[in-house]
Rosetta silent file (secondary structure, phi, psi, omega in degrees, C-alpha in Angstrom):
SEQUENCE: MASTAPSLRWRVIDIVTAAVLGVACGLIFVVWNQVGGASYEFLKTIGPGVGGLVTGVWLLGGTLGGYVIRKPGAALFVELMAATVSMALGSQWAVETIYSGLAQGLGAEVVFALVAYRRFNATIVGAAGAVSFAFEWVLELFLSGHLAKGVLYNAIYLVCGMASGIVLAGILAWALTNALAKTGALDRFASGRGARELV
SCORE:     score description
SCORE:     0.000 S_00000001
   1 L     0.000  -67.756 -169.442   65.127   35.864  108.596 S_00000001
   2 L   -87.147  129.714 -158.440   67.046   38.152  110.899 S_00000001
   3 L  -152.869  120.484  155.206   68.456   37.728  114.310 S_00000001
   4 L   -56.345  114.979  165.662   68.993   40.849  116.992 S_00000001
   5 L   -89.230  164.614 -142.007   72.209   39.962  119.339 S_00000001
   6 L  -128.204    8.692  171.901   70.874   40.784  122.709 S_00000001
   7 L  -170.435  142.036  154.697   74.010   43.187  123.577 S_00000001
   8 L   -79.657   -8.673 -177.122   77.346   44.318  121.384 S_00000001
   9 L   -87.153  154.892 -132.950   80.084   44.252  124.110 S_00000001
  10 L   -80.808  148.370  125.103   82.167   41.310  123.449 S_00000001
  11 L   -38.796  124.252  137.563   81.756   37.892  126.548 S_00000001
  12 L   -60.397  -29.079  176.778   84.444   36.192  127.829 S_00000001
  13 H   -70.019  -32.346  139.791   82.982   33.022  125.933 S_00000001
  14 H  -162.998   92.280  151.511   83.503   35.006  123.206 S_00000001
  15 H  -105.260   -0.192 -174.104   86.491   36.036  123.155 S_00000001
  16 H   -99.106  -20.683  156.692   87.694   32.192  123.541 S_00000001
  17 L   -52.293  -78.009 -170.971   85.330   31.535  120.849 S_00000001
  18 H   -43.865  -47.191 -162.457   86.971   34.212  118.732 S_00000001
  19 H   -59.124  -13.553 -173.295   90.628   33.003  119.815 S_00000001
  20 H  -123.647    1.580  151.294   89.797   28.643  118.491 S_00000001
  21 H   -75.672  -37.668 -143.379   88.040   29.856  115.287 S_00000001
  22 H   -85.493  -70.276  162.060   90.633   32.105  114.686 S_00000001
  23 H   -51.372 -150.819   62.979   92.773   29.123  115.178 S_00000001
  24 H   152.627  -91.618 -164.837   90.815   26.117  113.485 S_00000001
  25 H  -136.980   46.200  140.502   90.960   27.825  110.471 S_00000001
  26 H   -29.063  -60.905  168.800   94.589   28.980  110.377 S_00000001
  27 H   -55.447  -30.706  174.182   94.683   25.506  110.115 S_00000001
  28 H   -68.182  -44.348  167.089   92.363   25.116  107.107 S_00000001
  29 H   -30.873  -70.573 -143.208   94.803   27.868  105.870 S_00000001
  30 H   -51.960  -38.897  163.298   97.370   25.888  106.634 S_00000001
  31 H  -100.807    1.493  168.799   96.381   23.266  103.910 S_00000001
  32 H   -82.947  -20.469  175.493   94.768   25.103  102.130 S_00000001
  33 H   -71.985    4.986 -170.285   98.173   27.454  101.105 S_00000001
  34 H  -117.766  -25.743 -173.113   99.578   23.849   98.688 S_00000001
  35 H  -100.712   -3.144  172.648   95.937   22.818   97.656 S_00000001
  36 H   -82.544  -49.813  157.544   94.496   26.028   96.945 S_00000001
  37 H   -26.797  -54.810  170.280   97.865   27.396   96.047 S_00000001
  38 H   -72.399  -84.846  178.486   97.822   24.910   93.160 S_00000001
  39 H   -54.044  -38.446  136.739   94.529   25.434   91.925 S_00000001
  40 H    -4.398  -72.897 -142.040   95.801   29.269   92.386 S_00000001
  41 H   -94.930  -26.477  155.192   98.425   28.755   89.100 S_00000001
  42 H   -32.815 -102.413  -62.211   96.082   26.002   87.194 S_00000001
  43 H  -117.954    9.752 -164.261   93.509   27.666   86.549 S_00000001
  44 H  -110.989   -0.344  132.140   96.019   31.445   86.201 S_00000001
  45 L   -87.899  -14.130  174.387   96.704   28.905   83.031 S_00000001
  46 L   -39.736  -68.052  177.013   93.155   28.594   82.085 S_00000001
  47 L  -160.277 -121.635  177.997   92.889   32.184   81.466 S_00000001
  48 L  -100.504  156.422  113.090   93.576   36.093   83.449 S_00000001
  49 L    74.744   21.238 -160.598   92.179   36.642   86.695 S_00000001
  50 L  -127.798  -24.563  160.259   90.583   32.983   87.086 S_00000001
  51 H   -74.765  -13.227  136.877   92.227   32.020   89.498 S_00000001
  52 H   -28.371   -9.133 -164.787   90.361   33.947   91.788 S_00000001
  53 H   -96.105  -49.172  159.098   87.847   31.259   92.268 S_00000001
  54 L   -83.560   -0.795  168.229   89.734   29.407   94.953 S_00000001
  55 H   -12.091  -55.781 -148.941   90.156   32.768   97.160 S_00000001
  56 H   -71.530   -2.150 -175.841   87.449   32.214   98.788 S_00000001
  57 H   -68.223  -27.384 -175.791   88.870   29.510  101.589 S_00000001
  58 H   -86.920   14.545  154.911   91.145   32.427  102.860 S_00000001
  59 H   -88.125   -8.790 -162.025   88.170   34.354  103.874 S_00000001
  60 H   -85.945  -13.208  172.619   86.691   32.458  105.478 S_00000001
  61 H   -96.487   14.410  161.047   87.748   33.599  109.027 S_00000001
  62 H   -70.525  -38.831 -141.512   85.913   37.041  108.797 S_00000001
  63 H   -85.778  -43.096  177.886   82.754   35.404  107.220 S_00000001
  64 L   -72.754  -55.749 -153.107   82.349   32.320  110.511 S_00000001
  65 H   -50.913  -61.593  175.521   83.785   34.990  113.017 S_00000001
  66 H  -129.978   70.423  175.108   81.542   37.159  112.414 S_00000001
  67 H  -101.463  -30.890  161.371   78.667   35.372  111.391 S_00000001
  68 H   -93.160  -14.665  172.133   79.159   33.916  115.187 S_00000001
  69 L  -101.488  -37.744 -162.063   79.811   36.009  117.317 S_00000001
  70 L    51.493   48.678  152.888   77.832   38.983  116.062 S_00000001
  71 L  -128.544  149.164  171.789   80.366   41.391  117.746 S_00000001
  72 L   -48.100  149.522 -179.548   82.264   44.990  116.357 S_00000001
  73 L    49.725   56.205  130.063   85.544   43.642  115.238 S_00000001
  74 L   -70.969  -64.910 -156.839   85.112   39.783  115.224 S_00000001
  75 L   -76.975   18.690  143.622   85.371   38.745  112.001 S_00000001
  76 L   -98.295   24.341 -165.059   88.817   41.023  112.229 S_00000001
  77 L  -106.904  -83.327 -171.481   89.670   39.002  115.198 S_00000001
  78 H   -34.478  -64.557 -170.716   89.236   35.863  113.533 S_00000001
  79 H   -76.264  -34.188  170.987   90.562   36.278  109.738 S_00000001
  80 H   -40.844  -66.178  176.802   93.340   38.901  111.650 S_00000001
  81 H   -76.308  -49.739 -167.469   94.677   35.064  113.818 S_00000001
  82 H   -59.958  -72.632 -154.436   93.454   32.387  111.279 S_00000001
  83 H   -98.954   13.422  131.575   96.461   34.238  108.707 S_00000001
  84 H   -81.823  -31.270 -179.848   99.017   34.430  111.361 S_00000001
  85 H   -52.283  -79.717 -174.658   98.603   31.190  112.646 S_00000001
  86 L   -20.092  -53.405 -139.409   98.878   30.315  108.558 S_00000001
  87 L   -76.746    2.664 -175.629  102.021   32.905  108.760 S_00000001
  88 L  -106.591   -6.881 -171.890  103.838   31.102  111.793 S_00000001
  89 L   -88.252   20.314  159.244  103.452   27.481  110.247 S_00000001
  90 L   125.566   27.485  176.318  104.798   28.471  107.081 S_00000001
  91 L   -72.292  118.092  159.204  102.823   30.925  104.350 S_00000001
  92 L   -41.851  -26.118 -114.371  104.409   30.852  101.608 S_00000001
  93 L  -148.162  -24.816  173.395  103.713   34.372  101.116 S_00000001
  94 L    44.501 -129.681 -174.349  105.121   34.913  104.941 S_00000001
  95 L   -46.724  -18.558  178.515  104.776   38.295  106.133 S_00000001
  96 H   -55.277  -28.688 -150.266  102.185   39.481  103.453 S_00000001
  97 H   -61.078  -83.809 -161.703   99.898   36.370  105.060 S_00000001
  98 H   -25.720  -59.461 -169.143   99.304   39.247  108.056 S_00000001
  99 H   -74.803  -19.721  169.191   98.436   42.518  105.961 S_00000001
 100 H   -36.735  -60.530 -170.539   96.082   39.580  103.002 S_00000001
 101 H   -68.265  -36.223  173.864   94.143   39.270  107.265 S_00000001
 102 H   -67.992  -71.089 -175.073   93.757   42.693  108.328 S_00000001
 103 H   -12.555  -69.390 -155.664   92.156   43.216  104.426 S_00000001
 104 H   -76.864  -30.575  165.629   90.012   40.582  104.495 S_00000001
 105 H   -60.851  -52.367  152.114   89.075   41.498  107.768 S_00000001
 106 H   -49.965    2.706 -104.330   88.362   44.392  107.608 S_00000001
 107 H  -151.491  -45.616  177.771   86.458   43.898  104.356 S_00000001
 108 H   -90.193  -84.485  166.384   83.807   41.391  106.161 S_00000001
 109 H    -4.942  -85.451 -167.711   83.956   44.053  109.409 S_00000001
 110 H   -78.482    5.997  148.571   82.567   46.731  107.206 S_00000001
 111 H  -104.184   -1.530  146.477   79.330   44.570  105.682 S_00000001
 112 H   -62.174  -88.319  137.575   78.683   43.924  109.223 S_00000001
 113 H    34.055  -54.766  176.524   78.590   46.879  110.279 S_00000001
 114 H   -84.273  -14.974  131.188   76.477   48.781  107.922 S_00000001
 115 H   -68.454   22.162  143.065   73.850   46.307  109.608 S_00000001
 116 L    60.792   29.484  171.129   74.385   47.509  112.869 S_00000001
 117 L    60.516  -31.249  165.180   75.772   44.086  113.569 S_00000001
 118 L  -109.463   20.166 -166.423   72.146   42.955  113.887 S_00000001
 119 L  -116.036  134.337  164.096   70.650   41.595  110.843 S_00000001
 120 L  -158.127  138.538  158.684   72.788   37.889  109.525 S_00000001
 121 L  -156.277 -159.352  177.167   71.646   35.640  107.160 S_00000001
 122 L   -75.028  -16.571  158.251   72.949   33.866  104.157 S_00000001
 123 L  -103.638  -20.213  179.032   72.931   36.879  101.983 S_00000001
 124 L   -85.820  -16.013 -170.452   74.615   39.262  104.032 S_00000001
 125 H   -59.065  -48.258  163.552   77.373   36.970  105.372 S_00000001
 126 H   -33.643  -11.920 -177.354   77.785   36.071  101.307 S_00000001
 127 H   -69.277  -79.216  173.663   78.255   39.806  101.459 S_00000001
 128 H   -50.607  -78.031  158.017   80.694   40.213  103.525 S_00000001
 129 H     6.605  -76.364  175.066   82.678   37.155  101.865 S_00000001
 130 H   -54.343  -19.558 -169.965   82.208   39.166   98.424 S_00000001
 131 H   -94.976  -79.265  169.767   83.406   42.919  100.115 S_00000001
 132 H    27.447  -84.215  177.435   86.336   40.527  101.453 S_00000001
 133 H   -37.275  -74.944 -160.399   87.252   39.612   98.293 S_00000001
 134 H   -84.869    6.085  164.501   87.442   42.879   97.118 S_00000001
 135 H   -86.078  -22.621 -178.953   89.657   44.865  100.030 S_00000001
 136 H   -97.871  -34.686  159.058   92.321   42.069   99.361 S_00000001
 137 H   -16.354  -78.882 -135.838   91.782   43.080   95.593 S_00000001
 138 L   -85.924   20.102 -126.404   93.008   46.529   96.237 S_00000001
 139 L  -134.609  -82.915 -141.578   95.862   45.070   98.447 S_00000001
 140 L   -82.474    1.395  122.223   97.000   42.890   95.926 S_00000001
 141 L   -47.218   16.301 -174.411   97.092   45.336   93.648 S_00000001
 142 L   174.067  -14.861  167.159   99.644   47.804   94.788 S_00000001
 143 L  -101.175  -49.419  166.889  101.351   44.533   97.353 S_00000001
 144 L   -55.456   15.826 -174.859  101.398   42.124   94.350 S_00000001
 145 L    43.831   87.517  138.958  101.929   43.885   91.526 S_00000001
 146 L  -154.582   22.252  166.620   98.963   43.530   90.144 S_00000001
 147 L  -108.569   25.925  163.602   97.380   46.941   88.359 S_00000001
 148 L   -99.025  -46.768 -157.056  100.963   46.110   86.142 S_00000001
 149 L   -93.548   49.758  175.471   99.179   43.528   84.146 S_00000001
 150 L   117.980  172.070  141.553   95.647   45.044   83.045 S_00000001
 151 L   -42.676  -96.172 -167.149   92.294   45.480   82.825 S_00000001
 152 H   -40.253  -61.830 -168.455   91.055   42.832   81.880 S_00000001
 153 H   -56.279  -47.885  156.037   92.760   40.601   83.951 S_00000001
 154 H   -57.449  -34.181  138.104   92.244   42.893   87.607 S_00000001
 155 H     1.147  -86.097 -148.652   88.580   42.503   85.849 S_00000001
 156 H   -76.394  -34.501  167.976   88.182   39.072   85.647 S_00000001
 157 H   -81.298  -18.462  161.996   89.995   38.101   89.107 S_00000001
 158 H   -55.454  -78.715  -66.972   87.901   41.420   90.967 S_00000001
 159 H  -124.898  -31.503  175.899   85.084   39.972   89.166 S_00000001
 160 H   -44.175  -98.191  151.368   86.244   35.603   90.847 S_00000001
 161 H   -32.205  -47.528 -141.704   87.412   36.297   93.833 S_00000001
 162 H   -88.791  -59.493   89.163   84.370   38.130   94.678 S_00000001
 163 H    54.700 -103.109  174.011   82.008   35.376   93.383 S_00000001
 164 H   -49.794  -23.623  179.006   84.341   32.302   95.320 S_00000001
 165 H   -97.109   -0.344 -161.532   83.955   34.850   99.071 S_00000001
 166 H   -70.272  -34.696 -165.463   80.534   35.233   98.153 S_00000001
 167 H   -93.076  -82.919  170.213   80.503   30.934   97.801 S_00000001
 168 H   -35.855 -112.363 -151.802   83.409   29.622  100.086 S_00000001
 169 H   -70.672   26.733  163.195   83.530   32.081  102.724 S_00000001
 170 H  -140.951  -40.198  174.395   79.847   33.749  103.341 S_00000001
 171 H   -72.647  -18.090 -139.768   77.753   29.905  102.183 S_00000001
 172 H   -95.977  -17.862 -172.912   80.215   27.730  103.035 S_00000001
 173 H  -118.441   29.764 -160.756   80.200   30.023  106.310 S_00000001
 174 H   -86.056  -48.703 -169.533   76.569   30.760  106.869 S_00000001
 175 H   -71.201  -17.631  155.636   76.160   26.751  106.283 S_00000001
 176 L   -94.664   75.814 -147.019   78.938   25.421  109.041 S_00000001
 177 L  -168.561  -84.995  161.371   77.565   27.702  111.253 S_00000001
 178 L   -96.463   62.398 -138.753   74.571   26.276  110.866 S_00000001
 179 L  -126.864  -96.186 -176.222   75.713   22.423  111.032 S_00000001
 180 L   -15.612  -38.140  175.760   77.488   23.841  114.501 S_00000001
 181 L   -76.697  -41.986  172.138   73.795   25.248  115.714 S_00000001
 182 L   -96.595   -0.353  157.034   72.283   21.802  115.965 S_00000001
 183 L   -60.484  -11.997  174.029   74.714   20.062  117.760 S_00000001
 184 L    63.767   58.035  140.996   73.587   23.246  120.543 S_00000001
 185 L  -114.598   30.188  161.565   77.952   24.267  120.798 S_00000001
 186 L  -131.236   23.029  172.846   76.528   28.006  119.713 S_00000001
 187 L   -39.315  -34.029 -174.182   73.595   27.885  122.746 S_00000001
 188 L  -131.758   68.945   37.801   74.753   30.690  123.864 S_00000001
 189 L   113.397  -98.672  -88.641   74.414   32.366  120.629 S_00000001
 190 L   -24.260  -78.426  168.733   72.560   34.555  118.846 S_00000001
 191 L    -4.269  -72.100 -113.687   74.294   32.599  115.624 S_00000001
 192 H  -102.050  -55.763 -175.044   73.038   29.106  117.841 S_00000001
 193 H   -76.540    4.159  178.540   70.164   30.222  118.564 S_00000001
 194 H  -149.913   32.001  163.261   68.907   31.476  115.275 S_00000001
 195 L   -88.572   11.391  160.612   70.639   29.626  112.644 S_00000001
 196 L   -51.858 -114.670 -149.750   67.430   27.539  112.005 S_00000001
 197 L    -4.454  101.627 -161.477   66.153   30.362  110.112 S_00000001
 198 L  -108.543  -40.388   99.445   66.479   30.664  106.701 S_00000001
 199 L  -102.344    0.000    0.000   66.939   33.384  104.474 S_00000001
């Protein structure tokens, strides 16, 4: 049920892996900027705040980084690097992408810190995805002018976004880690050794 990392100190392999995950997630973001962006606009026509249902993919860097590496700062590092890659490759949100990466990474980091980077399962990583969106939601209240959209919009957006964070960032990160572990790619990580343990 839980995996305990032998040490919270970063190793060279942790740094390299975090960088690789950050770049990989950044490339995913580049694709999702178009697909998810269009889906977001479509869902907006269905109801206020429903666009939050597609936001989870943009939170994947923090949940995946934190879940795989299991060291302080990993969630923030990977999400921020992914955001940087996305911005550098032409994100339509320009420098605001970095602000989002910072907020989202901090949100995921808070959850992993609350369990002292010692407890890892689908529930924890799902919570990290939800809180990651909650931090982004607060940022968007001011950065994107959502505060002026009213209580109903923001309440629906928060619920939809957190649900998306649980599934598209949390559960997806958990499933991807399990799949990678089965290939032996994560054997040097606690996440690789313990990924077969279900919640």
